[in-house]
Amino acid sequence: MVILAIFSQTCAVGLAYGINGSMVTWVQAEFNTTRALASAGMPAILLTQALVAPFIGDLLRRKSIRLIMMTGAALFAIGHAALYFVSSIYAFIAIYACLLGPAYCMLSHVATSTLVINWFGDKRGRALGIANIPIALFLFPPIIAAVMLAFGPRAVFAAGALLSLGLIPLLAFVISRPGGARGLPSIAGEGTDVRADEQGIIKRRDMLKTVTFWIIWFGNGTFVAAGATMAIVLVPYALSKGIALEWAAVALSCYGLGSMVGAPTWGVIVDRAGPSRTFVLLATLEAITWTTLFLFGGNAAVIMVVGGIIGFCSGGAAVPLLTATLGVWLDERNFSRGLGLLYLLKLPFSAGIPIVSGVIFDLFGSYQLLLVSFVVLMLLNAALFSFLEIRRFVSSGEASR
């Protein structure tokens, strides 16, 4: 199931991010539009994913994961086929929002993480880390560029439709859970503050009443925002410090490489240390790294190392650590519902903080305040997850008496 999750997620992420990143200038020229509208495809996907994630999360709990993922692949194929024929930038964006956004949610992190959680009791973190290795961001851009050069830009959409169709028979082998529908018990009674009904189902409003939910929301949201912000501002920050463009590009490559290494590594760590202690370790490491960038950011070697570490931490750890944490806090009956809710509520972090970074630069002429802000956020994360770990330890001690 991990292999199928990798295939599904790689195709979804590769087509979504790869096409948007590689074809912005062509879209702008083809539709005679602004750069902002030409770049709106991926934000439309992320916005729609956040809005439909709670609904998809409920479906994943009640219906066949195989059917949902196959439906997502079919929608992805229809969406890319429609992009091949589109002649208006507004229709282009609408296709991304109405077809590709929901399909992306059915094929990527929400669905694949639920599948892995259902299948793995022990070593969940390792399995989630492997399933979430971001190899698509390395594989797809050069392939898309080659297709554009050989067959023309619109051929990329046709290729995306064919690839999505080819994914459907593979997803037919998905099995929602192993025979017997085993599930791990939740950690209720071990420091958690969530309560289930007689059938073991936790309502969304009850999740929202818990301290644990909001700490997980804040922690994952800030780590995702840190990774997204670093990917956006690393090159302009390096250039503002007088570092040559080629070295700035190498630093961004270090970020991508760090993300690939980080996903499976943090998955192993969370299996061994547990979610709360892993969050504390991760937050402390990031606080030190952002501080280093603030103090020594004018050095090309420092920027490359910092880019790699932030990629290793935020780029690589965000999804496996979030899903592993939810997998401990919630059992498999409630996991997809909680994950869908978190994807909706963390939208201000994933979309808002990268925008705020640009506002900070416009107001102050540098990113220094942004760096300090991330140091503070990471220290706050370390404190919050230390609180969760202490509470779990105290509760476990009382239960053993």
XYZ file of C-alpha atoms in Angstrom:
401
model
C 0.000 0.000 0.000
C 2.926 2.349 0.604
C 4.055 1.878 -3.016
C 0.573 2.718 -4.298
C 0.467 5.751 -2.002
C 3.808 6.906 -3.430
C 2.560 6.523 -7.022
C -0.660 8.393 -6.299
C 0.972 11.228 -4.414
C 3.867 11.574 -6.858
C 1.510 11.942 -9.818
C -0.758 14.396 -8.002
C 2.017 16.603 -6.625
C 4.151 16.344 -9.761
C 1.387 17.380 -12.130
C 0.016 20.103 -9.854
C 3.276 21.766 -8.835
C 5.313 20.806 -11.902
C 2.909 22.164 -14.509
C 2.252 25.360 -12.568
C 5.904 26.049 -11.952
C 7.040 25.256 -15.487
C 4.294 26.916 -17.531
C 3.576 30.256 -15.853
C 5.248 32.345 -18.562
C 3.537 30.351 -21.339
C 0.124 30.724 -19.666
C 0.665 34.482 -19.316
C 1.551 34.856 -22.999
C -1.044 32.382 -24.311
C -3.961 34.020 -22.510
C -2.580 37.583 -22.652
C -3.027 38.000 -18.914
C -1.172 39.150 -15.820
C 1.503 37.171 -14.034
C -0.749 37.016 -10.959
C -3.584 35.303 -12.868
C -1.141 33.077 -14.741
C 0.212 31.907 -11.374
C -3.222 31.325 -9.822
C -3.553 27.630 -10.696
C -1.722 26.194 -7.702
C -3.287 28.597 -5.167
C -6.689 27.576 -6.583
C -5.842 23.904 -5.999
C -4.660 24.541 -2.435
C -7.705 26.669 -1.604
C -10.143 24.087 -2.942
C -8.258 21.262 -1.239
C -8.570 23.043 2.094
C -12.296 23.621 1.581
C -13.135 20.041 0.556
C -10.683 18.267 2.892
C -13.175 17.868 5.797
C -15.735 16.340 3.409
C -13.152 14.051 1.770
C -11.888 13.095 5.227
C -15.369 11.920 6.210
C -15.734 9.970 2.959
C -12.392 8.243 3.545
C -13.669 7.087 6.933
C -16.993 5.756 5.639
C -16.360 4.714 2.027
C -13.794 2.785 0.001
C -10.426 4.555 -0.211
C -9.853 2.768 -3.517
C -13.037 4.226 -5.024
C -12.226 7.723 -3.771
C -8.671 7.647 -5.142
C -9.825 6.238 -8.496
C -12.441 8.998 -8.678
C -9.690 11.525 -7.986
C -7.580 10.115 -10.825
C -10.562 10.300 -13.199
C -11.217 13.929 -12.215
C -7.530 14.691 -12.682
C -7.697 13.215 -16.199
C -10.848 15.175 -17.078
C -9.348 18.377 -15.692
C -6.124 18.106 -17.672
C -8.032 17.183 -20.826
C -10.165 20.302 -20.334
C -7.020 22.429 -19.910
C -5.844 21.240 -23.327
C -8.842 22.918 -25.000
C -9.332 25.967 -22.765
C -9.034 29.441 -24.307
C -9.755 31.746 -21.348
C -7.623 32.389 -18.284
C -10.753 32.446 -16.122
C -11.845 29.049 -17.429
C -8.266 27.878 -16.837
C -8.420 28.906 -13.163
C -11.955 27.517 -12.776
C -10.791 24.090 -13.984
C -7.999 24.133 -11.426
C -10.394 25.101 -8.649
C -13.407 22.926 -9.507
C -11.814 19.781 -10.958
C -8.133 19.570 -10.102
C -8.475 20.869 -6.522
C -10.888 18.158 -5.309
C -8.992 15.534 -7.334
C -5.711 16.603 -5.735
C -7.251 16.123 -2.281
C -8.414 12.606 -3.229
C -4.985 11.591 -4.545
C -2.463 13.261 -2.247
C -1.728 13.665 1.467
C -5.223 13.311 2.962
C -6.019 10.063 1.123
C -2.554 8.495 1.050
C -1.870 9.202 4.728
C -5.225 7.676 5.685
C -4.354 4.575 3.647
C -0.975 4.196 5.358
C -2.444 4.788 8.835
C -5.015 2.041 8.205
C -2.327 -0.478 7.271
C 0.428 0.195 9.762
C 0.251 -0.202 13.513
C 3.942 -0.312 14.360
C 6.433 1.924 12.546
C 3.720 4.199 11.206
C 6.059 7.171 11.172
C 8.561 5.352 8.964
C 5.837 4.277 6.533
C 4.372 7.791 6.421
C 7.815 9.270 5.881
C 8.510 6.970 2.935
C 5.070 7.606 1.421
C 5.607 11.371 1.642
C 9.101 11.654 0.130
C 8.714 14.645 -2.262
C 10.362 12.995 -5.257
C 7.800 14.520 -7.634
C 9.371 17.964 -7.355
C 12.603 16.492 -8.745
C 11.151 14.142 -11.356
C 8.427 16.154 -13.026
C 9.899 19.600 -13.915
C 12.526 18.224 -16.354
C 9.988 15.792 -17.847
C 7.472 18.604 -18.342
C 10.150 20.794 -19.917
C 11.094 17.987 -22.320
C 7.453 17.467 -23.357
C 7.018 21.209 -23.927
C 10.098 21.393 -26.148
C 9.277 18.254 -28.122
C 5.506 18.531 -28.591
C 4.441 22.021 -27.500
C 3.026 23.421 -24.243
C -0.518 22.090 -24.626
C 0.852 18.578 -25.011
C 1.765 18.765 -21.313
C -1.946 18.839 -20.451
C -2.615 15.873 -22.738
C 0.235 13.969 -21.104
C -1.196 14.836 -17.681
C -4.577 13.440 -18.715
C -3.011 10.218 -20.020
C -0.884 9.782 -16.893
C -3.952 10.267 -14.690
C -5.868 7.664 -16.704
C -2.940 5.280 -16.364
C -3.069 5.716 -12.603
C -6.632 4.353 -12.386
C -5.821 0.640 -12.967
C -2.971 0.873 -10.451
C -5.306 2.332 -7.836
C -7.677 -0.592 -8.404
C -5.242 -2.601 -6.245
C -5.734 -0.298 -3.241
C -7.251 -2.040 -0.216
C -8.627 0.343 2.383
C -7.432 -1.704 5.350
C -6.162 -5.207 6.072
C -8.567 -8.045 6.787
C -10.233 -7.719 10.139
C -10.155 -3.926 9.968
C -7.704 -3.709 12.819
C -7.031 -0.341 14.336
C -4.816 1.025 17.020
C -6.456 2.266 20.177
C -6.278 5.991 20.622
C -4.268 7.403 23.485
C -7.371 8.461 25.394
C -6.459 8.302 29.051
C -2.771 8.965 28.314
C -2.796 12.727 28.424
C -5.234 13.388 25.623
C -8.364 15.464 26.081
C -10.667 14.065 23.398
C -13.718 11.888 23.974
C -15.530 9.547 21.583
C -19.169 8.418 21.465
C -20.377 4.845 21.976
C -19.280 3.855 18.447
C -15.831 5.339 18.989
C -16.494 8.281 16.635
C -15.268 11.752 17.609
C -17.304 14.685 16.353
C -15.543 17.676 14.819
C -16.899 20.040 17.449
C -15.417 17.812 20.160
C -12.020 17.874 18.437
C -12.205 21.665 18.296
C -12.786 21.828 22.051
C -9.474 20.162 22.863
C -6.153 21.793 23.660
C -4.316 18.983 21.859
C -6.014 19.702 18.534
C -5.060 23.375 18.579
C -1.456 22.660 19.571
C -1.148 20.186 16.676
C -2.785 22.787 14.400
C -0.378 25.507 15.481
C 2.677 23.263 15.302
C 1.995 21.816 11.884
C 0.802 25.147 10.503
C 3.969 26.966 11.507
C 6.241 24.183 10.206
C 4.422 24.151 6.857
C 4.614 27.944 6.698
C 8.336 27.871 7.509
C 9.005 25.440 4.681
C 6.853 27.302 2.154
C 8.350 30.649 3.140
C 11.909 29.356 2.869
C 11.204 27.975 -0.611
C 9.821 31.365 -1.683
C 12.258 33.809 -0.063
C 15.547 31.865 -0.030
C 16.738 33.050 -3.451
C 15.659 36.711 -3.084
C 17.096 36.776 0.449
C 20.440 35.488 -0.818
C 20.460 38.012 -3.657
C 19.671 40.834 -1.213
C 22.796 39.811 0.719
C 24.955 40.120 -2.399
C 25.244 36.387 -3.053
C 25.461 35.352 -6.715
C 22.377 33.882 -8.365
C 24.049 30.539 -9.102
C 24.870 30.032 -5.412
C 21.361 31.090 -4.424
C 19.999 28.449 -6.816
C 22.282 25.837 -5.243
C 20.867 26.791 -1.833
C 17.343 26.177 -3.135
C 18.461 22.788 -4.458
C 19.808 22.037 -0.974
C 16.329 22.789 0.363
C 14.804 20.252 -2.028
C 17.417 17.624 -1.223
C 16.889 18.194 2.496
C 13.147 17.644 2.032
C 13.736 14.282 0.381
C 16.067 13.108 3.136
C 13.951 14.582 5.928
C 10.678 12.772 5.231
C 11.858 9.195 5.930
C 14.346 10.316 8.606
C 11.761 12.121 10.719
C 9.401 9.191 10.199
C 11.944 6.909 11.898
C 12.544 9.465 14.670
C 8.848 9.851 15.462
C 8.500 6.057 15.754
C 11.340 5.947 18.274
C 10.813 9.155 20.253
C 7.072 9.741 19.933
C 5.313 12.735 18.347
C 5.598 15.327 21.124
C 9.313 14.827 21.760
C 9.951 14.824 18.007
C 8.113 18.134 17.671
C 10.241 19.598 20.479
C 13.456 18.399 18.826
C 12.346 19.692 15.437
C 11.298 23.092 16.786
C 14.562 23.529 18.693
C 16.630 22.657 15.623
C 14.654 25.094 13.488
C 14.957 27.891 16.057
C 18.747 27.479 15.995
C 18.744 27.389 12.182
C 16.644 30.536 11.730
C 18.843 32.298 14.299
C 21.939 31.265 12.332
C 20.434 32.693 9.149
C 19.648 35.947 10.956
C 23.211 36.301 12.279
C 25.294 34.940 9.388
C 22.997 35.158 6.346
C 25.533 37.049 4.247
C 27.640 33.924 3.756
C 26.811 31.671 0.783
C 27.877 28.493 2.587
C 25.668 29.354 5.567
C 22.658 29.948 3.310
C 23.165 26.601 1.583
C 23.422 24.768 4.915
C 20.408 26.623 6.319
C 18.381 25.875 3.182
C 19.196 22.182 3.518
C 18.316 22.070 7.227
C 15.002 23.923 6.798
C 14.161 21.574 3.933
C 15.138 18.627 6.128
C 12.921 19.928 8.937
C 9.890 21.764 7.545
C 9.948 20.472 3.980
C 10.541 16.859 4.951
C 8.918 16.506 8.357
C 5.670 18.471 8.078
C 3.394 15.825 6.555
C 4.765 12.611 8.145
C 5.005 14.238 11.572
C 1.487 15.671 11.382
C -0.018 12.392 10.245
C 1.961 10.325 12.749
C 0.866 12.662 15.558
C -2.776 12.405 14.546
C -2.360 8.639 14.229
C -1.416 8.521 17.915
C -3.989 11.021 19.132
C -6.851 9.590 17.041
C -7.485 5.995 16.049
C -8.086 5.026 12.421
C -11.846 5.580 12.705
C -11.284 9.287 13.320
C -7.940 9.958 11.629
C -9.178 11.103 8.211
C -11.828 13.347 9.772
C -9.231 15.049 11.975
C -6.756 15.387 9.097
C -9.366 16.939 6.809
C -10.327 19.430 9.494
C -6.693 20.394 10.059
C -6.110 20.945 6.330
C -8.997 23.400 6.294
C -7.969 25.292 9.418
C -4.254 25.537 8.624
C -4.960 27.464 5.396
C -4.073 30.807 7.062
C -0.594 29.407 7.776
C 0.099 27.777 4.413
C -1.298 30.646 2.343
C -1.078 33.610 4.696
C 2.448 33.589 6.123
C 4.215 33.451 2.719
C 2.158 36.503 1.722
C 3.019 38.215 5.004
C 6.704 37.632 4.235
C 6.332 39.778 1.124
C 4.532 42.475 3.088
C 7.333 42.504 5.673
C 9.922 42.978 2.922
C 7.894 45.794 1.336
C 7.555 47.583 4.681
C 11.077 47.129 6.067
C 13.221 46.456 3.014
C 14.592 43.180 4.413
C 13.552 39.780 5.748
C 15.228 40.152 9.153
C 11.960 40.632 11.055
C 10.592 37.529 9.332
C 13.572 35.482 10.532
C 13.089 36.663 14.112
C 9.384 35.815 13.875
C 10.156 32.222 12.924
C 12.623 31.902 15.804
C 9.861 32.989 18.197
C 7.302 30.654 16.599
C 9.644 27.673 16.865
C 10.459 28.365 20.508
C 6.730 28.600 21.209
C 6.252 25.241 19.464
C 8.939 23.681 21.643
C 7.155 24.969 24.750
C 3.692 23.805 23.639
C 4.756 20.269 22.738
C 6.817 20.040 25.924
C 3.555 20.768 27.731
C 1.819 17.932 25.844
C 4.638 15.515 26.665
C 4.643 16.477 30.350
C 0.865 16.082 30.518
C 1.069 12.660 28.844
C 3.805 11.590 31.268
C 1.851 12.750 34.327
C -1.352 11.110 33.085
C 0.452 7.815 32.377
C 1.987 7.860 35.842
C -1.372 8.409 37.496
C -2.972 5.638 35.425
C -0.281 3.140 36.478
C -0.834 3.677 40.204
